[in-house]
């Protein structure tokens, strides 16, 4: 039940970001200055943490989506749905740890280190 | 007591309620939508994980993203098609998901219709805008001086 709630909430969050992300990318059609200025806002540490949260939502939604497919199409899927959820959470952690180390290093070293 | 004496619940006795499905339409739209969510979901995992890896993990990550970065990617038809597929599939997948949520929670007919109308308009605008941007993009716009990709002629 909670995986279902989580799937809906992450889905809506990702959809809203997607609408904004197409709009900000569309600024490349306005001018290089406009795009670079707005994309610069994505590079400060607070937005960097927001991106980490967004990727966490995407990775959960992706792996839980595969679990839903397994439950729908695999004969033993419904029987093992709980174990599959633990698998989703384990894969989520395995994916997020290296992502967070890499992404947050880039965000924070460029902000505090400058260049 | 023998179980034989109990009538099967859905036997065709006079008392058994008729099972009524909504016969409003024979359309298979909902089944196609259900299947689309699973197929597009699998493709989107590949497209979005690839997108995130190339844009956030490789090289200088998010810090390297500027006009020149986007121009460099879209100079290659491979990334144009990649981003176009991602745009269409993600928006249709997301729109169908939000449509399901609206159908679940908006109880009044008018509210449901209004919310879905707003959703479909937003989706159409964003898909058309995104598609136009990918295909009408000029990597070396006249008059621009900063953040241009290296292949642009020096002004």
Tab-separated table of C-alpha atoms in Angstrom:
chain	number	residue	atom	x	y	z
A	1	UNK	CA	0.000	0.000	0.000
A	2	UNK	CA	2.795	2.424	0.901
A	3	UNK	CA	4.670	1.512	-2.283
A	4	UNK	CA	1.511	2.480	-4.196
A	5	UNK	CA	1.327	5.840	-2.377
A	6	UNK	CA	5.044	6.371	-2.994
A	7	UNK	CA	4.646	5.554	-6.685
A	8	UNK	CA	1.868	8.153	-7.076
A	9	UNK	CA	3.648	10.907	-5.148
A	10	UNK	CA	6.983	10.412	-6.948
A	11	UNK	CA	5.099	10.249	-10.266
A	12	UNK	CA	3.406	13.616	-9.719
A	13	UNK	CA	6.651	15.250	-8.523
A	14	UNK	CA	8.552	13.982	-11.581
A	15	UNK	CA	5.736	15.144	-13.927
A	16	UNK	CA	5.766	18.684	-12.491
A	17	UNK	CA	9.554	18.857	-12.796
A	18	UNK	CA	9.288	17.579	-16.373
A	19	UNK	CA	6.983	20.460	-17.369
A	20	UNK	CA	9.397	22.998	-15.852
A	21	UNK	CA	12.441	21.247	-17.334
A	22	UNK	CA	11.083	21.455	-20.907
A	23	UNK	CA	10.380	25.168	-20.347
A	24	UNK	CA	13.884	25.919	-19.012
A	25	UNK	CA	15.527	23.929	-21.818
A	26	UNK	CA	13.403	25.851	-24.352
A	27	UNK	CA	15.390	28.968	-23.408
A	28	UNK	CA	18.180	27.693	-25.713
A	29	UNK	CA	15.856	28.941	-28.460
A	30	UNK	CA	15.766	32.432	-26.904
A	31	UNK	CA	19.494	33.109	-26.456
A	32	UNK	CA	22.622	31.468	-25.023
A	33	UNK	CA	22.662	34.124	-22.277
A	34	UNK	CA	19.072	33.387	-21.195
A	35	UNK	CA	19.675	29.633	-21.040
A	36	UNK	CA	22.993	29.831	-19.250
A	37	UNK	CA	21.604	32.300	-16.692
A	38	UNK	CA	18.627	30.112	-15.797
A	39	UNK	CA	20.568	26.842	-15.823
A	40	UNK	CA	23.040	28.556	-13.479
A	41	UNK	CA	20.280	28.476	-10.860
A	42	UNK	CA	20.388	24.669	-10.983
A	43	UNK	CA	24.010	24.719	-9.878
A	44	UNK	CA	23.745	26.210	-6.393
A	45	UNK	CA	23.892	23.786	-3.443
A	46	UNK	CA	20.222	24.140	-2.475
A	47	UNK	CA	19.122	23.216	-5.989
A	48	UNK	CA	21.801	20.503	-5.906
A	49	UNK	CA	20.016	18.930	-2.930
A	50	UNK	CA	16.704	19.324	-4.784
A	51	UNK	CA	18.186	17.464	-7.762
A	52	UNK	CA	19.332	14.703	-5.407
A	53	UNK	CA	15.733	14.419	-4.139
A	54	UNK	CA	14.408	14.399	-7.693
A	55	UNK	CA	16.798	11.638	-8.758
A	56	UNK	CA	15.856	9.683	-5.612
A	57	UNK	CA	12.191	9.967	-6.697
A	58	UNK	CA	12.983	8.928	-10.286
A	59	UNK	CA	15.052	5.909	-9.211
A	60	UNK	CA	12.321	4.712	-6.813
A	61	UNK	CA	9.608	5.208	-9.452
A	62	UNK	CA	11.733	3.323	-12.021
A	63	UNK	CA	12.504	0.284	-9.869
A	64	UNK	CA	9.038	0.126	-8.330
A	65	UNK	CA	7.648	0.340	-11.883
A	66	UNK	CA	9.654	-2.770	-12.767
A	67	UNK	CA	8.200	-4.413	-9.645
A	68	UNK	CA	4.670	-3.565	-10.832
A	69	UNK	CA	5.458	-5.134	-14.203
A	70	UNK	CA	6.773	-8.245	-12.426
A	71	UNK	CA	3.586	-8.453	-10.336
A	72	UNK	CA	1.418	-8.070	-13.455
A	73	UNK	CA	3.237	-10.376	-15.850
A	74	UNK	CA	5.260	-12.858	-13.784
A	75	UNK	CA	3.239	-15.799	-12.508
A	76	UNK	CA	4.858	-15.699	-9.060
A	77	UNK	CA	4.963	-11.894	-8.945
A	78	UNK	CA	1.938	-11.364	-6.661
A	79	UNK	CA	3.215	-14.022	-4.251
A	80	UNK	CA	6.619	-12.364	-3.912
A	81	UNK	CA	5.443	-8.729	-4.078
A	82	UNK	CA	6.737	-7.978	-0.574
A	83	UNK	CA	10.163	-9.474	-1.247
A	84	UNK	CA	10.223	-7.563	-4.538
A	85	UNK	CA	9.649	-4.332	-2.604
A	86	UNK	CA	12.710	-5.064	-0.464
A	87	UNK	CA	14.585	-5.672	-3.713
A	88	UNK	CA	13.409	-2.262	-4.999
A	89	UNK	CA	14.614	-0.531	-1.833
A	90	UNK	CA	17.965	-2.353	-1.945
A	91	UNK	CA	18.527	-1.454	-5.620
A	92	UNK	CA	17.467	2.111	-4.852
A	93	UNK	CA	20.130	2.372	-2.120
A	94	UNK	CA	22.794	0.738	-4.314
A	95	UNK	CA	22.041	3.254	-7.108
A	96	UNK	CA	21.677	6.323	-4.898
A	97	UNK	CA	24.888	5.981	-2.858
A	98	UNK	CA	27.346	6.357	-5.771
A	99	UNK	CA	25.073	8.938	-7.420
A	100	UNK	CA	24.966	11.096	-4.281
A	101	UNK	CA	28.728	10.884	-3.723
A	102	UNK	CA	29.435	11.953	-7.317
A	103	UNK	CA	26.711	14.590	-7.724
A	104	UNK	CA	27.114	16.269	-4.328
A	105	UNK	CA	30.906	16.332	-4.745
A	106	UNK	CA	30.459	18.188	-8.054
A	107	UNK	CA	27.845	20.579	-6.643
A	108	UNK	CA	29.657	21.452	-3.416
A	109	UNK	CA	33.269	21.494	-4.655
A	110	UNK	CA	32.379	23.844	-7.498
A	111	UNK	CA	30.419	26.115	-5.183
A	112	UNK	CA	32.931	26.357	-2.326
A	113	UNK	CA	36.099	25.746	-4.346
A	114	UNK	CA	35.145	28.195	-7.049
A	115	UNK	CA	37.258	28.355	-10.174
B	1	UNK	CA	-23.685	-30.454	6.949
B	2	UNK	CA	-22.768	-31.027	3.369
B	3	UNK	CA	-21.353	-28.214	1.318
B	4	UNK	CA	-23.454	-29.438	-1.605
B	5	UNK	CA	-26.502	-27.835	-0.076
B	6	UNK	CA	-25.141	-24.330	-0.465
B	7	UNK	CA	-25.759	-22.776	-3.858
B	8	UNK	CA	-22.782	-21.403	-5.717
B	9	UNK	CA	-22.732	-17.637	-5.198
B	10	UNK	CA	-23.062	-16.623	-8.829
B	11	UNK	CA	-25.428	-19.335	-9.984
B	12	UNK	CA	-28.217	-18.265	-12.291
B	13	UNK	CA	-30.912	-18.434	-9.660
B	14	UNK	CA	-33.739	-15.956	-9.708
B	15	UNK	CA	-32.216	-14.156	-6.705
B	16	UNK	CA	-28.726	-13.815	-8.026
B	17	UNK	CA	-27.948	-10.236	-8.952
B	18	UNK	CA	-27.129	-9.576	-12.555
B	19	UNK	CA	-23.472	-8.664	-12.930
B	20	UNK	CA	-23.548	-5.358	-14.713
B	21	UNK	CA	-20.507	-4.005	-16.422
B	22	UNK	CA	-20.576	-0.527	-17.788
B	23	UNK	CA	-21.546	-1.173	-21.386
B	24	UNK	CA	-20.994	2.479	-22.262
B	25	UNK	CA	-18.242	1.684	-24.678
B	26	UNK	CA	-16.467	-1.303	-26.060
B	27	UNK	CA	-13.334	0.755	-26.529
B	28	UNK	CA	-10.083	-0.846	-25.527
B	29	UNK	CA	-8.574	2.545	-24.642
B	30	UNK	CA	-8.031	1.733	-20.968
B	31	UNK	CA	-6.343	-1.548	-21.829
B	32	UNK	CA	-4.081	0.158	-24.371
B	33	UNK	CA	-3.274	2.860	-21.790
B	34	UNK	CA	-2.427	0.205	-19.172
B	35	UNK	CA	-0.108	-1.576	-21.599
B	36	UNK	CA	1.434	1.727	-22.729
B	37	UNK	CA	2.402	2.577	-19.127
B	38	UNK	CA	4.387	-0.654	-18.825
B	39	UNK	CA	6.058	-0.504	-22.261
B	40	UNK	CA	6.914	3.209	-22.117
B	41	UNK	CA	8.053	2.783	-18.501
B	42	UNK	CA	10.702	0.237	-19.471
B	43	UNK	CA	11.951	2.403	-22.375
B	44	UNK	CA	11.953	5.514	-20.167
B	45	UNK	CA	14.191	3.793	-17.615
B	46	UNK	CA	16.847	3.365	-20.322
B	47	UNK	CA	16.355	6.884	-21.752
B	48	UNK	CA	16.253	8.752	-18.420
B	49	UNK	CA	19.031	6.790	-16.701
B	50	UNK	CA	21.191	7.447	-19.785
B	51	UNK	CA	20.219	11.140	-19.738
B	52	UNK	CA	21.064	11.499	-16.040
B	53	UNK	CA	24.340	9.611	-16.381
B	54	UNK	CA	25.620	11.666	-19.320
B	55	UNK	CA	24.454	15.028	-17.930
B	56	UNK	CA	25.193	14.609	-14.202
B	57	UNK	CA	27.821	11.884	-13.739
B	58	UNK	CA	30.265	12.247	-16.646
B	59	UNK	CA	32.973	14.926	-16.767
B	60	UNK	CA	32.123	17.999	-14.699
B	61	UNK	CA	28.504	16.868	-14.143
B	62	UNK	CA	25.869	19.546	-13.783
B	63	UNK	CA	28.560	22.199	-13.557
B	64	UNK	CA	29.444	21.654	-17.225
B	65	UNK	CA	25.907	22.334	-18.466
B	66	UNK	CA	25.513	25.551	-20.434
B	67	UNK	CA	24.349	26.578	-23.903
B	68	UNK	CA	27.425	25.031	-25.541
B	69	UNK	CA	26.781	21.692	-23.809
B	70	UNK	CA	23.231	21.472	-25.186
B	71	UNK	CA	24.353	22.681	-28.619
B	72	UNK	CA	27.103	20.057	-28.690
B	73	UNK	CA	24.638	17.283	-27.876
B	74	UNK	CA	21.987	18.352	-30.382
B	75	UNK	CA	24.550	18.646	-33.167
B	76	UNK	CA	24.311	14.832	-33.115
B	77	UNK	CA	21.063	13.309	-34.477
B	78	UNK	CA	21.538	10.491	-31.949
B	79	UNK	CA	20.845	12.835	-29.029
B	80	UNK	CA	18.078	14.654	-30.957
B	81	UNK	CA	16.203	11.370	-31.383
B	82	UNK	CA	17.030	10.312	-27.809
B	83	UNK	CA	15.641	13.555	-26.366
B	84	UNK	CA	12.637	13.557	-28.713
B	85	UNK	CA	11.686	10.013	-27.650
B	86	UNK	CA	12.213	10.933	-24.000
B	87	UNK	CA	10.050	14.068	-24.379
B	88	UNK	CA	7.106	12.269	-25.993
B	89	UNK	CA	7.188	9.104	-23.913
B	90	UNK	CA	7.727	10.885	-20.583
B	91	UNK	CA	4.951	13.401	-21.211
B	92	UNK	CA	2.435	10.802	-22.401
B	93	UNK	CA	3.380	8.464	-19.518
B	94	UNK	CA	3.113	11.302	-16.994
B	95	UNK	CA	-0.118	12.647	-18.460
B	96	UNK	CA	-1.757	9.231	-18.323
B	97	UNK	CA	-0.591	8.825	-14.723
B	98	UNK	CA	-2.024	12.192	-13.681
B	99	UNK	CA	-5.237	11.379	-15.610
B	100	UNK	CA	-5.601	8.239	-13.497
B	101	UNK	CA	-5.049	10.228	-10.294
B	102	UNK	CA	-7.645	12.847	-11.330
B	103	UNK	CA	-10.155	10.079	-12.121
B	104	UNK	CA	-9.512	8.567	-8.684
B	105	UNK	CA	-9.797	11.648	-6.518
B	106	UNK	CA	-11.942	14.249	-8.311
B	107	UNK	CA	-15.462	13.050	-7.593
B	108	UNK	CA	-17.587	15.693	-9.256
B	109	UNK	CA	-17.979	15.314	-13.028
B	110	UNK	CA	-17.327	19.009	-13.636
B	111	UNK	CA	-14.158	19.067	-11.534
B	112	UNK	CA	-12.833	15.984	-13.277
B	113	UNK	CA	-13.489	17.407	-16.721
B	114	UNK	CA	-11.935	20.780	-15.840
B	115	UNK	CA	-8.765	19.254	-14.361
B	116	UNK	CA	-8.312	16.906	-17.303
B	117	UNK	CA	-8.841	19.733	-19.788
B	118	UNK	CA	-6.083	21.767	-18.093
B	119	UNK	CA	-3.847	18.669	-18.075
B	120	UNK	CA	-4.329	17.958	-21.788
B	121	UNK	CA	-3.732	21.581	-22.765
B	122	UNK	CA	-0.511	21.709	-20.708
B	123	UNK	CA	0.694	18.420	-22.207
B	124	UNK	CA	-0.019	19.540	-25.781
B	125	UNK	CA	1.734	22.887	-25.312
B	126	UNK	CA	4.831	21.283	-23.755
B	127	UNK	CA	5.101	18.484	-26.348
B	128	UNK	CA	4.750	20.919	-29.273
B	129	UNK	CA	7.169	23.416	-27.700
B	130	UNK	CA	9.782	20.769	-26.873
B	131	UNK	CA	9.570	19.183	-30.337
B	132	UNK	CA	9.946	22.567	-32.062
B	133	UNK	CA	12.931	23.462	-29.862
B	134	UNK	CA	14.760	20.212	-30.702
B	135	UNK	CA	14.267	20.635	-34.451
B	136	UNK	CA	14.538	24.417	-34.931
B	137	UNK	CA	17.509	24.810	-32.598
B	138	UNK	CA	20.412	26.888	-33.947
B	139	UNK	CA	23.699	26.022	-32.194
B	140	UNK	CA	25.377	29.197	-33.474
B	141	UNK	CA	22.720	31.949	-33.235
B	142	UNK	CA	23.705	35.193	-34.976
B	143	UNK	CA	24.832	37.893	-32.565
B	144	UNK	CA	25.517	35.498	-29.688
B	145	UNK	CA	28.976	35.609	-28.137
B	146	UNK	CA	29.043	33.571	-24.908
B	147	UNK	CA	29.018	29.824	-24.219
B	148	UNK	CA	28.955	28.867	-27.894
B	149	UNK	CA	30.059	25.346	-28.869
B	150	UNK	CA	33.594	25.122	-30.260
B	151	UNK	CA	32.430	24.353	-33.815
B	152	UNK	CA	30.784	27.784	-34.283
B	153	UNK	CA	32.671	30.272	-36.497
B	154	UNK	CA	34.483	32.859	-34.389
B	155	UNK	CA	32.605	36.195	-34.639
